[in-house]
Structures are given as C-alpha cells and as structure tokens.
Amino acid sequence: MARNFQPENTELTDQIREGQGKIFTEDLEMLEQQQQNILNNPQRKLLMLNIDAGGVQSRKIIDRLLNEERQAAVKPEVAKFPNIHVI
C-alpha cells in the first residue's frame, strides 16, 4: 500500500503493514493455488478485467522483459533487431 499522508509516522506505518499482512495471509493459500494453476497451464490466457488494469500492464511489461532477456541469452545479436523472432 502506498500513501502520501504522514509518511514520517512510523507507528502508522507499522499498523498499516500489520493490517496488510493479515489480509495477505488470509489470501495466501488461494494466491498460491492460483500461481500453481498459472504455472501448470501457461497456454491459458488470464481473465483481464478493467479493475485489473494495473496488474495487467505490469504482467505485460514483465513478460516483454523476460522475452527480451531470453532472446538476448539465446542470440545476443537479436537484441539489435527486436522484431526478428528466434525459432
């Protein structure tokens, strides 16, 4: 959670961190199952809702960066020509 109010208030920071930790812990089992599902079915497209726009954009950036990293590792010259696909 990001905030722009009372950033110097360490007690408030600790309270927020503890509250967020509890919420995340409640969802941890489901999140782990979702991640396992993603790993087990990489060909499946994720459902992308408007409310998930930030996460969707983040995943696109991560996927693009991973793809660029893979291509550069396979053939360093590919980095010079990003539109060329290595088969």
Short mmCIF file of C-alpha atoms in Angstrom, two decimals:
data_model
loop_
_atom_site.label_atom_id
_atom_site.label_comp_id
_atom_site.label_asym_id
_atom_site.label_seq_id
_atom_site.Cartn_x
_atom_site.Cartn_y
_atom_site.Cartn_z
CA MET A 1 0.00 0.00 0.00
CA ALA A 2 1.33 3.40 -0.94
CA ARG A 3 0.42 6.53 0.95
CA ASN A 4 1.24 10.21 0.79
CA PHE A 5 -0.03 11.14 4.27
CA GLN A 6 2.05 11.10 7.44
CA PRO A 7 4.98 9.27 5.83
CA GLU A 8 7.12 10.08 8.88
CA ASN A 9 4.63 8.38 11.26
CA THR A 10 6.35 5.06 11.93
CA GLU A 11 3.56 3.88 14.24
CA LEU A 12 1.01 4.35 11.45
CA THR A 13 3.36 2.60 9.02
CA ASP A 14 3.62 -0.37 11.37
CA GLN A 15 -0.18 -0.50 11.83
CA ILE A 16 -0.78 -0.44 8.08
CA ARG A 17 1.93 -3.04 7.46
CA GLU A 18 0.41 -5.34 10.11
CA GLY A 19 -3.10 -4.91 8.70
CA GLN A 20 -1.97 -5.53 5.13
CA GLY A 21 0.00 -8.58 6.30
CA LYS A 22 -3.09 -10.06 7.93
CA ILE A 23 -5.17 -9.52 4.80
CA PHE A 24 -2.49 -11.05 2.58
CA THR A 25 -2.08 -14.02 4.93
CA GLU A 26 -5.81 -14.70 4.70
CA ASP A 27 -5.50 -14.94 0.92
CA LEU A 28 -2.13 -16.70 0.78
CA GLU A 29 -3.44 -20.23 0.19
CA MET A 30 -5.68 -19.08 -2.67
CA LEU A 31 -2.88 -16.99 -4.19
CA GLU A 32 -0.52 -19.97 -4.07
CA GLN A 33 -3.13 -22.16 -5.76
CA GLN A 34 -3.70 -19.53 -8.44
CA GLN A 35 0.03 -19.29 -9.09
CA GLN A 36 0.30 -23.07 -9.36
CA ASN A 37 -2.59 -23.03 -11.82
CA ILE A 38 -0.78 -20.42 -13.93
CA LEU A 39 2.41 -22.50 -13.88
CA ASN A 40 0.54 -25.71 -14.75
CA ASN A 41 -1.35 -24.07 -17.65
CA PRO A 42 0.97 -21.49 -19.27
CA GLN A 43 -1.02 -21.59 -22.53
CA ARG A 44 -4.20 -20.28 -20.87
CA LYS A 45 -4.97 -16.59 -21.11
CA LEU A 46 -5.74 -14.81 -17.86
CA LEU A 47 -9.09 -13.09 -17.48
CA MET A 48 -8.38 -9.36 -17.65
CA LEU A 49 -10.96 -7.07 -16.10
CA ASN A 50 -10.92 -3.26 -16.13
CA ILE A 51 -10.30 -3.26 -12.38
CA ASP A 52 -7.10 -5.24 -13.00
CA ALA A 53 -5.59 -2.73 -15.44
CA GLY A 54 -2.51 -2.01 -13.30
CA GLY A 55 -1.73 -5.68 -12.80
CA VAL A 56 -2.38 -6.45 -16.46
CA GLN A 57 0.05 -3.73 -17.57
CA SER A 58 2.64 -4.94 -15.05
CA ARG A 59 2.35 -8.52 -16.34
CA LYS A 60 2.76 -7.30 -19.95
CA ILE A 61 5.91 -5.40 -19.03
CA ILE A 62 7.34 -8.37 -17.12
CA ASP A 63 6.51 -10.74 -19.99
CA ARG A 64 8.15 -8.38 -22.51
CA LEU A 65 11.28 -8.02 -20.38
CA LEU A 66 11.53 -11.79 -19.84
CA ASN A 67 11.14 -12.39 -23.57
CA GLU A 68 13.86 -9.85 -24.37
CA GLU A 69 16.13 -11.46 -21.77
CA ARG A 70 15.54 -14.93 -23.23
CA GLN A 71 16.22 -13.74 -26.77
CA ALA A 72 19.40 -11.97 -25.72
CA ALA A 73 20.61 -15.10 -23.92
CA VAL A 74 19.97 -17.30 -26.96
CA LYS A 75 21.36 -14.96 -29.57
CA PRO A 76 22.98 -11.71 -28.43
CA GLU A 77 22.56 -10.17 -31.88
CA VAL A 78 18.77 -10.46 -31.55
CA ALA A 79 18.83 -7.56 -29.09
CA LYS A 80 19.87 -5.34 -32.00
CA PHE A 81 16.86 -6.49 -34.04
CA PRO A 82 13.91 -6.96 -31.63
CA ASN A 83 11.44 -7.65 -34.48
CA ILE A 84 13.31 -10.79 -35.51
CA HIS A 85 11.95 -13.94 -33.89
CA VAL A 86 14.34 -16.75 -32.98
CA ILE A 87 12.96 -20.21 -33.73
#
